[in-house]
PDB file of C-alpha atoms in Angstrom:
ATOM      1  CA  UNK A 858       7.294  -4.898 -45.166  1.00  0.00           C
ATOM      2  CA  UNK A 859       6.522  -1.457 -43.729  1.00  0.00           C
ATOM      3  CA  UNK A 860       3.823   0.775 -45.130  1.00  0.00           C
ATOM      4  CA  UNK A 861       6.083   2.816 -47.399  1.00  0.00           C
ATOM      5  CA  UNK A 862       7.666  -0.348 -48.781  1.00  0.00           C
ATOM      6  CA  UNK A 863       4.178  -1.621 -49.594  1.00  0.00           C
ATOM      7  CA  UNK A 864       3.459   1.485 -51.685  1.00  0.00           C
ATOM      8  CA  UNK A 865       6.767   1.082 -53.484  1.00  0.00           C
ATOM      9  CA  UNK A 866       5.961  -2.578 -54.202  1.00  0.00           C
ATOM     10  CA  UNK A 867       2.772  -1.599 -56.043  1.00  0.00           C
ATOM     11  CA  UNK A 868       4.506   1.013 -58.180  1.00  0.00           C
ATOM     12  CA  UNK A 869       3.978   4.240 -56.230  1.00  0.00           C
ATOM     13  CA  UNK A 870       6.992   6.546 -56.602  1.00  0.00           C
ATOM     14  CA  UNK A 871       7.228   7.251 -52.893  1.00  0.00           C
ATOM     15  CA  UNK A 872      10.738   8.693 -52.816  1.00  0.00           C
ATOM     16  CA  UNK A 873       9.897  11.407 -55.348  1.00  0.00           C
ATOM     17  CA  UNK A 874       6.729  12.226 -53.421  1.00  0.00           C
ATOM     18  CA  UNK A 875       8.602  12.490 -50.120  1.00  0.00           C
ATOM     19  CA  UNK A 876      11.031  14.947 -51.720  1.00  0.00           C
ATOM     20  CA  UNK A 877       8.038  17.228 -52.200  1.00  0.00           C
ATOM     21  CA  UNK A 878       6.293  16.620 -48.869  1.00  0.00           C
ATOM     22  CA  UNK A 879       9.432  16.465 -46.739  1.00  0.00           C
ATOM     23  CA  UNK A 880       8.257  13.915 -44.193  1.00  0.00           C
ATOM     24  CA  UNK A 881       5.981  10.903 -43.947  1.00  0.00           C
ATOM     25  CA  UNK A 882       3.478  12.609 -41.657  1.00  0.00           C
ATOM     26  CA  UNK A 883       2.719  15.321 -44.224  1.00  0.00           C
ATOM     27  CA  UNK A 884       2.593  12.677 -46.948  1.00  0.00           C
ATOM     28  CA  UNK A 885       0.145  10.610 -44.871  1.00  0.00           C
ATOM     29  CA  UNK A 886      -2.165  13.570 -44.437  1.00  0.00           C
ATOM     30  CA  UNK A 887      -2.143  14.295 -48.165  1.00  0.00           C
ATOM     31  CA  UNK A 888      -2.773  10.639 -49.022  1.00  0.00           C
ATOM     32  CA  UNK A 889      -5.804  10.478 -46.760  1.00  0.00           C
ATOM     33  CA  UNK A 890      -7.232  13.723 -48.105  1.00  0.00           C
ATOM     34  CA  UNK A 891      -6.771  12.509 -51.685  1.00  0.00           C
ATOM     35  CA  UNK A 892      -8.398   9.130 -50.944  1.00  0.00           C
ATOM     36  CA  UNK A 893     -11.419  10.733 -49.290  1.00  0.00           C
ATOM     37  CA  UNK A 894     -11.904  13.193 -52.153  1.00  0.00           C
ATOM     38  CA  UNK A 895     -11.874  10.673 -55.011  1.00  0.00           C
ATOM     39  CA  UNK A 896     -15.407   9.149 -54.765  1.00  0.00           C
ATOM     40  CA  UNK A 897     -17.000  12.622 -54.910  1.00  0.00           C
ATOM     41  CA  UNK A 898     -14.797  13.580 -57.844  1.00  0.00           C
ATOM     42  CA  UNK A 899     -15.827  10.472 -59.789  1.00  0.00           C
ATOM     43  CA  UNK A 900     -19.489  11.280 -59.093  1.00  0.00           C
ATOM     44  CA  UNK A 901     -18.940  14.832 -60.373  1.00  0.00           C
ATOM     45  CA  UNK A 902     -17.169  13.550 -63.488  1.00  0.00           C
ATOM     46  CA  UNK A 903     -20.140  11.279 -64.156  1.00  0.00           C
ATOM     47  CA  UNK A 904     -22.486  14.256 -64.092  1.00  0.00           C
ATOM     48  CA  UNK A 905     -20.186  16.412 -66.238  1.00  0.00           C
ATOM     49  CA  UNK A 906     -20.013  13.643 -68.838  1.00  0.00           C
ATOM     50  CA  UNK A 907     -23.787  13.235 -68.908  1.00  0.00           C
ATOM     51  CA  UNK A 908     -24.188  16.997 -69.372  1.00  0.00           C
ATOM     52  CA  UNK A 909     -21.351  17.090 -71.950  1.00  0.00           C
ATOM     53  CA  UNK A 910     -19.674  19.714 -69.792  1.00  0.00           C
ATOM     54  CA  UNK A 911     -16.236  19.024 -71.188  1.00  0.00           C
ATOM     55  CA  UNK A 912     -14.638  22.150 -69.747  1.00  0.00           C
ATOM     56  CA  UNK A 913     -15.367  21.269 -66.124  1.00  0.00           C
ATOM     57  CA  UNK A 914     -14.611  17.600 -66.810  1.00  0.00           C
ATOM     58  CA  UNK A 915     -11.135  18.572 -68.030  1.00  0.00           C
ATOM     59  CA  UNK A 916     -10.550  20.899 -65.075  1.00  0.00           C
ATOM     60  CA  UNK A 917     -11.520  18.272 -62.515  1.00  0.00           C
ATOM     61  CA  UNK A 918      -9.566  15.396 -64.040  1.00  0.00           C
ATOM     62  CA  UNK A 919      -6.562  17.737 -64.418  1.00  0.00           C
ATOM     63  CA  UNK A 920      -6.641  18.245 -60.652  1.00  0.00           C
ATOM     64  CA  UNK A 921      -6.841  14.483 -60.060  1.00  0.00           C
ATOM     65  CA  UNK A 922      -3.818  14.030 -62.326  1.00  0.00           C
ATOM     66  CA  UNK A 923      -1.748  16.745 -60.646  1.00  0.00           C
ATOM     67  CA  UNK A 924      -2.551  15.562 -57.122  1.00  0.00           C
ATOM     68  CA  UNK A 925      -1.837  11.970 -58.104  1.00  0.00           C
ATOM     69  CA  UNK A 926       1.602  12.921 -59.435  1.00  0.00           C
ATOM     70  CA  UNK A 927       2.440  14.863 -56.262  1.00  0.00           C
ATOM     71  CA  UNK A 928       1.661  11.696 -54.301  1.00  0.00           C
ATOM     72  CA  UNK A 929       3.661   9.364 -56.547  1.00  0.00           C
ATOM     73  CA  UNK A 930       0.805   7.731 -58.503  1.00  0.00           C
ATOM     74  CA  UNK A 931       2.520   8.356 -61.834  1.00  0.00           C
ATOM     75  CA  UNK A 932       1.050   5.457 -63.829  1.00  0.00           C
ATOM     76  CA  UNK A 933      -2.463   6.189 -62.612  1.00  0.00           C
ATOM     77  CA  UNK A 934      -1.997   9.878 -63.396  1.00  0.00           C
ATOM     78  CA  UNK A 935      -1.433   8.947 -67.039  1.00  0.00           C
ATOM     79  CA  UNK A 936      -5.028   7.688 -67.189  1.00  0.00           C
ATOM     80  CA  UNK A 937      -6.247  11.033 -65.832  1.00  0.00           C
ATOM     81  CA  UNK A 938      -4.008  12.929 -68.254  1.00  0.00           C
ATOM     82  CA  UNK A 939      -5.425  11.037 -71.240  1.00  0.00           C
ATOM     83  CA  UNK A 940      -8.966  11.806 -70.076  1.00  0.00           C
ATOM     84  CA  UNK A 941      -8.039  15.456 -69.644  1.00  0.00           C
ATOM     85  CA  UNK A 942      -6.737  15.687 -73.210  1.00  0.00           C
ATOM     86  CA  UNK A 943      -9.795  13.964 -74.674  1.00  0.00           C
ATOM     87  CA  UNK A 944     -12.113  16.242 -72.690  1.00  0.00           C
ATOM     88  CA  UNK A 945     -10.343  19.277 -74.105  1.00  0.00           C
ATOM     89  CA  UNK A 946     -10.951  17.769 -77.553  1.00  0.00           C
ATOM     90  CA  UNK A 947     -14.602  17.200 -76.554  1.00  0.00           C
ATOM     91  CA  UNK A 948     -14.208  13.557 -77.514  1.00  0.00           C
ATOM     92  CA  UNK A 949     -17.381  12.262 -75.882  1.00  0.00           C
ATOM     93  CA  UNK A 950     -17.107   8.782 -77.405  1.00  0.00           C
ATOM     94  CA  UNK A 951     -13.631   8.196 -75.960  1.00  0.00           C
ATOM     95  CA  UNK A 952     -14.624   9.449 -72.513  1.00  0.00           C
ATOM     96  CA  UNK A 953     -17.704   7.219 -72.384  1.00  0.00           C
ATOM     97  CA  UNK A 954     -15.842   4.122 -73.554  1.00  0.00           C
ATOM     98  CA  UNK A 955     -12.945   4.616 -71.154  1.00  0.00           C
ATOM     99  CA  UNK A 956     -14.859   5.855 -68.113  1.00  0.00           C
ATOM    100  CA  UNK A 957     -14.911   2.336 -66.642  1.00  0.00           C
ATOM    101  CA  UNK A 958     -11.112   2.299 -66.752  1.00  0.00           C
ATOM    102  CA  UNK A 959     -10.958   5.692 -65.063  1.00  0.00           C
ATOM    103  CA  UNK A 960     -13.192   4.445 -62.258  1.00  0.00           C
ATOM    104  CA  UNK A 961     -11.116   1.282 -61.934  1.00  0.00           C
ATOM    105  CA  UNK A 962      -7.972   3.404 -61.659  1.00  0.00           C
ATOM    106  CA  UNK A 963      -9.550   5.489 -58.909  1.00  0.00           C
ATOM    107  CA  UNK A 964     -10.594   2.332 -57.070  1.00  0.00           C
ATOM    108  CA  UNK A 965      -7.047   0.974 -57.290  1.00  0.00           C
ATOM    109  CA  UNK A 966      -5.637   4.171 -55.793  1.00  0.00           C
ATOM    110  CA  UNK A 967      -8.155   4.028 -52.952  1.00  0.00           C
ATOM    111  CA  UNK A 968      -7.309   0.391 -52.210  1.00  0.00           C
ATOM    112  CA  UNK A 969      -3.567   1.128 -52.241  1.00  0.00           C
ATOM    113  CA  UNK A 970      -3.967   3.996 -49.784  1.00  0.00           C
ATOM    114  CA  UNK A 971      -6.243   1.925 -47.553  1.00  0.00           C
ATOM    115  CA  UNK A 972      -3.622  -0.808 -47.527  1.00  0.00           C
ATOM    116  CA  UNK A 973      -1.016   1.782 -46.580  1.00  0.00           C
ATOM    117  CA  UNK A 974      -3.149   2.831 -43.619  1.00  0.00           C
ATOM    118  CA  UNK A 975      -3.969  -0.844 -42.984  1.00  0.00           C
ATOM    119  CA  UNK A 976      -7.665  -0.099 -42.793  1.00  0.00           C
ATOM    120  CA  UNK A 977     -10.068  -3.021 -42.852  1.00  0.00           C
ATOM    121  CA  UNK A 978     -11.759  -3.359 -46.202  1.00  0.00           C
ATOM    122  CA  UNK A 979     -15.545  -3.450 -46.479  1.00  0.00           C
ATOM    123  CA  UNK A 980     -16.913  -6.826 -47.564  1.00  0.00           C
ATOM    124  CA  UNK A 981     -20.600  -6.696 -48.503  1.00  0.00           C
ATOM    125  CA  UNK A 982     -22.495  -9.946 -47.870  1.00  0.00           C
ATOM    126  CA  UNK A 983     -26.066 -10.162 -49.187  1.00  0.00           C
ATOM    127  CA  UNK A 984     -28.169 -13.154 -48.142  1.00  0.00           C
ATOM    128  CA  UNK A 985     -31.659 -13.489 -46.694  1.00  0.00           C
ATOM    129  CA  UNK A 986     -30.449 -16.085 -44.173  1.00  0.00           C
ATOM    130  CA  UNK A 987     -29.072 -14.702 -40.910  1.00  0.00           C
ATOM    131  CA  UNK A 988     -27.367 -18.051 -40.344  1.00  0.00           C
ATOM    132  CA  UNK A 989     -25.411 -17.660 -43.592  1.00  0.00           C
ATOM    133  CA  UNK A 990     -24.611 -14.004 -42.880  1.00  0.00           C
ATOM    134  CA  UNK A 991     -23.323 -14.758 -39.402  1.00  0.00           C
ATOM    135  CA  UNK A 992     -21.376 -17.844 -40.520  1.00  0.00           C
ATOM    136  CA  UNK A 993     -19.512 -15.909 -43.208  1.00  0.00           C
ATOM    137  CA  UNK A 994     -18.911 -12.970 -40.879  1.00  0.00           C
ATOM    138  CA  UNK A 995     -17.405 -15.300 -38.265  1.00  0.00           C
ATOM    139  CA  UNK A 996     -14.908 -16.573 -40.837  1.00  0.00           C
ATOM    140  CA  UNK A 997     -13.840 -13.232 -42.320  1.00  0.00           C
ATOM    141  CA  UNK A 998     -14.158 -10.614 -39.555  1.00  0.00           C
ATOM    142  CA  UNK A 999     -10.454 -10.671 -38.698  1.00  0.00           C
ATOM    143  CA  UNK A1000      -9.598  -9.460 -42.203  1.00  0.00           C
ATOM    144  CA  UNK A1001     -12.697  -7.527 -43.264  1.00  0.00           C
ATOM    145  CA  UNK A1002     -15.274  -5.120 -41.994  1.00  0.00           C
ATOM    146  CA  UNK A1003     -18.494  -6.984 -42.814  1.00  0.00           C
ATOM    147  CA  UNK A1004     -21.560  -5.155 -44.106  1.00  0.00           C
ATOM    148  CA  UNK A1005     -24.622  -7.428 -44.023  1.00  0.00           C
ATOM    149  CA  UNK A1006     -27.719  -7.113 -46.214  1.00  0.00           C
ATOM    150  CA  UNK A1007     -30.794  -9.331 -45.945  1.00  0.00           C
ATOM    151  CA  UNK A1008     -32.039  -8.478 -49.425  1.00  0.00           C
ATOM    152  CA  UNK A1009     -30.891  -6.873 -52.655  1.00  0.00           C
ATOM    153  CA  UNK A1010     -32.404  -3.491 -51.893  1.00  0.00           C
ATOM    154  CA  UNK A1011     -30.392  -3.122 -48.682  1.00  0.00           C
ATOM    155  CA  UNK A1012     -27.303  -4.349 -50.534  1.00  0.00           C
ATOM    156  CA  UNK A1013     -27.590  -1.515 -53.059  1.00  0.00           C
ATOM    157  CA  UNK A1014     -28.105   1.037 -50.285  1.00  0.00           C
ATOM    158  CA  UNK A1015     -24.912  -0.136 -48.586  1.00  0.00           C
ATOM    159  CA  UNK A1016     -23.097  -0.100 -51.923  1.00  0.00           C
ATOM    160  CA  UNK A1017     -23.985   3.575 -52.392  1.00  0.00           C
ATOM    161  CA  UNK A1018     -22.990   4.515 -48.835  1.00  0.00           C
ATOM    162  CA  UNK A1019     -19.649   2.707 -48.515  1.00  0.00           C
ATOM    163  CA  UNK A1020     -16.471   1.965 -50.410  1.00  0.00           C
ATOM    164  CA  UNK A1021     -16.856  -1.761 -51.085  1.00  0.00           C
ATOM    165  CA  UNK A1022     -13.902  -4.106 -51.592  1.00  0.00           C
ATOM    166  CA  UNK A1023     -15.907  -7.160 -52.654  1.00  0.00           C
ATOM    167  CA  UNK A1024     -19.421  -8.602 -52.687  1.00  0.00           C
ATOM    168  CA  UNK A1025     -20.757 -12.032 -51.755  1.00  0.00           C
ATOM    169  CA  UNK A1026     -24.201 -12.101 -53.334  1.00  0.00           C
ATOM    170  CA  UNK A1027     -26.993 -14.631 -52.842  1.00  0.00           C
ATOM    171  CA  UNK A1028     -29.188 -15.091 -55.916  1.00  0.00           C
ATOM    172  CA  UNK A1029     -32.443 -15.928 -54.148  1.00  0.00           C
ATOM    173  CA  UNK A1030     -33.485 -12.941 -52.002  1.00  0.00           C
ATOM    174  CA  UNK A1031     -36.702 -10.939 -51.436  1.00  0.00           C
ATOM    175  CA  UNK A1032     -37.384  -7.400 -52.699  1.00  0.00           C
ATOM    176  CA  UNK A1033     -34.441  -7.412 -55.137  1.00  0.00           C
ATOM    177  CA  UNK A1034     -32.873 -10.775 -55.971  1.00  0.00           C
ATOM    178  CA  UNK A1035     -29.253 -11.392 -56.836  1.00  0.00           C
ATOM    179  CA  UNK A1036     -29.754 -11.189 -60.582  1.00  0.00           C
ATOM    180  CA  UNK A1037     -31.433  -7.792 -60.201  1.00  0.00           C
ATOM    181  CA  UNK A1038     -28.449  -6.595 -58.179  1.00  0.00           C
ATOM    182  CA  UNK A1039     -26.139  -7.897 -60.908  1.00  0.00           C
ATOM    183  CA  UNK A1040     -28.200  -6.012 -63.492  1.00  0.00           C
ATOM    184  CA  UNK A1041     -27.726  -2.809 -61.470  1.00  0.00           C
ATOM    185  CA  UNK A1042     -23.980  -3.368 -61.232  1.00  0.00           C
ATOM    186  CA  UNK A1043     -23.799  -4.060 -64.960  1.00  0.00           C
ATOM    187  CA  UNK A1044     -25.872  -0.991 -65.846  1.00  0.00           C
ATOM    188  CA  UNK A1045     -23.605   1.223 -63.735  1.00  0.00           C
ATOM    189  CA  UNK A1046     -20.427  -0.343 -65.148  1.00  0.00           C
ATOM    190  CA  UNK A1047     -19.269  -1.650 -61.765  1.00  0.00           C
ATOM    191  CA  UNK A1048     -18.747  -5.331 -62.487  1.00  0.00           C
ATOM    192  CA  UNK A1049     -15.318  -4.875 -64.072  1.00  0.00           C
ATOM    193  CA  UNK A1050     -13.963  -2.940 -61.097  1.00  0.00           C
ATOM    194  CA  UNK A1051     -15.781  -4.624 -58.199  1.00  0.00           C
ATOM    195  CA  UNK A1052     -15.310  -8.381 -57.619  1.00  0.00           C
ATOM    196  CA  UNK A1053     -18.560 -10.289 -57.070  1.00  0.00           C
ATOM    197  CA  UNK A1054     -18.898 -13.841 -55.769  1.00  0.00           C
ATOM    198  CA  UNK A1055     -22.319 -15.403 -56.229  1.00  0.00           C
ATOM    199  CA  UNK A1056     -23.820 -17.528 -53.447  1.00  0.00           C
ATOM    200  CA  UNK A1057     -26.335 -20.166 -54.502  1.00  0.00           C
ATOM    201  CA  UNK A1058     -27.804 -23.468 -53.456  1.00  0.00           C
ATOM    202  CA  UNK A1059     -29.195 -24.019 -56.942  1.00  0.00           C
ATOM    203  CA  UNK A1060     -27.432 -26.682 -59.007  1.00  0.00           C
ATOM    204  CA  UNK A1061     -29.560 -25.989 -62.077  1.00  0.00           C
ATOM    205  CA  UNK A1062     -27.319 -25.569 -65.116  1.00  0.00           C
ATOM    206  CA  UNK A1063     -29.367 -22.674 -66.466  1.00  0.00           C
ATOM    207  CA  UNK A1064     -28.975 -20.757 -63.200  1.00  0.00           C
ATOM    208  CA  UNK A1065     -25.218 -21.332 -63.101  1.00  0.00           C
ATOM    209  CA  UNK A1066     -24.799 -20.362 -66.752  1.00  0.00           C
ATOM    210  CA  UNK A1067     -26.912 -17.277 -66.252  1.00  0.00           C
ATOM    211  CA  UNK A1068     -24.750 -16.254 -63.281  1.00  0.00           C
ATOM    212  CA  UNK A1069     -21.577 -16.672 -65.326  1.00  0.00           C
ATOM    213  CA  UNK A1070     -23.060 -14.582 -68.138  1.00  0.00           C
ATOM    214  CA  UNK A1071     -22.084 -11.675 -65.858  1.00  0.00           C
ATOM    215  CA  UNK A1072     -18.358 -11.087 -65.185  1.00  0.00           C
ATOM    216  CA  UNK A1073     -18.503 -12.525 -61.664  1.00  0.00           C
ATOM    217  CA  UNK A1074     -15.277 -13.995 -60.312  1.00  0.00           C
ATOM    218  CA  UNK A1075     -16.523 -17.085 -58.474  1.00  0.00           C
ATOM    219  CA  UNK A1076     -19.504 -19.072 -57.187  1.00  0.00           C
ATOM    220  CA  UNK A1077     -19.871 -20.203 -53.585  1.00  0.00           C
ATOM    221  CA  UNK A1078     -22.239 -23.165 -53.538  1.00  0.00           C
ATOM    222  CA  UNK A1079     -24.358 -23.981 -50.501  1.00  0.00           C
ATOM    223  CA  UNK A1080     -23.713 -25.726 -48.228  1.00  0.00           C
ATOM    224  CA  UNK A1081     -20.185 -24.400 -47.817  1.00  0.00           C
ATOM    225  CA  UNK A1082     -17.579 -24.487 -45.057  1.00  0.00           C
ATOM    226  CA  UNK A1083     -14.826 -22.196 -43.813  1.00  0.00           C
ATOM    227  CA  UNK A1084     -12.343 -23.612 -46.338  1.00  0.00           C
ATOM    228  CA  UNK A1085     -14.724 -22.823 -49.208  1.00  0.00           C
ATOM    229  CA  UNK A1086     -15.111 -19.254 -47.929  1.00  0.00           C
ATOM    230  CA  UNK A1087     -11.350 -18.715 -47.702  1.00  0.00           C
ATOM    231  CA  UNK A1088     -10.881 -20.088 -51.219  1.00  0.00           C
ATOM    232  CA  UNK A1089     -13.576 -17.785 -52.580  1.00  0.00           C
ATOM    233  CA  UNK A1090     -12.075 -14.754 -50.853  1.00  0.00           C
ATOM    234  CA  UNK A1091      -8.685 -15.589 -52.321  1.00  0.00           C
ATOM    235  CA  UNK A1092     -10.238 -15.002 -55.732  1.00  0.00           C
ATOM    236  CA  UNK A1093     -11.048 -11.432 -54.623  1.00  0.00           C
ATOM    237  CA  UNK A1094      -7.392 -10.795 -53.807  1.00  0.00           C
ATOM    238  CA  UNK A1095      -6.413 -12.310 -57.158  1.00  0.00           C
ATOM    239  CA  UNK A1096      -8.871  -9.983 -58.890  1.00  0.00           C
ATOM    240  CA  UNK A1097      -7.055  -6.920 -57.523  1.00  0.00           C
ATOM    241  CA  UNK A1098      -3.613  -8.396 -58.153  1.00  0.00           C
ATOM    242  CA  UNK A1099      -4.475  -9.059 -61.798  1.00  0.00           C
ATOM    243  CA  UNK A1100      -5.901  -5.555 -62.252  1.00  0.00           C
ATOM    244  CA  UNK A1101      -3.126  -3.666 -60.472  1.00  0.00           C
ATOM    245  CA  UNK A1102      -0.387  -1.778 -62.230  1.00  0.00           C
TER     246      UNK A1102
END
C-alpha cells in the first residue's frame, strides 16, 4: 500500500484534494503545514473557550474546517463545522462538552498525516528504573521514537513538548507518581484521546482497581518480557483503530 492508498483507506478523500492541489508534492506540503499548525490552534481554541471569546473561536475553527476540506478530511471537517456553528450561537455548554471530541479529531488527523509521511511515532515511557526504560526501548525502537522519563514530572514536561502517540506509565515513581500523572491527564481531558498503559509490580487488588478507575487501555505487570510488551503495544494500535473514522 503506497502512502496515498493509506490515506484513502482511512477515509481521506484524496482524489478530490488532488484535483485542487494538482500534484502530490503540493499536497504533501499542504498536509505537513496543516499538521504542524493544529496543536497551536487547539491551544488557542482552549484559551478562547476559557475567555468565552466565541467570535475568535468560530473564526479559528472555521479555518480548520476549510483547510481540512481542501485536504480531503471531510468527515473530520464536520466536527469543526459543528463547533463553528455552536460558537456562533455562543453555546458554551456544547463547546465545553464536545471539546474532548474536537481534540480527538485533531489528534486523528495528525496521526493520519504522520502515517502518510511514515514518521516514527513518539512513545513516552515513564519509569524510575533505567533497566526497565532501556529494556522497553530495546524492544520498540524499530517502530517508535522513545521518549524516556525517570519520574512523573519529567513525563509531563515531555508530554507538553511533544506529540505523543502512547504512554507506558509506571505507578511508583518519585516527584510525581503514576496516579498523579493520571490525575493530570484526566483533569486536562487527555485520557480519552491518548492511550495509556500502566506499568506496575504491585499485585494488590486495590491498586489494580484504582488504576482501572481511569480509562487506561492495559496494564503491563512486572516482570514482563518482550512478548508482553508487544501485546501491550498492540492495544495502542487497537485504540486508534477503534477511534478512527
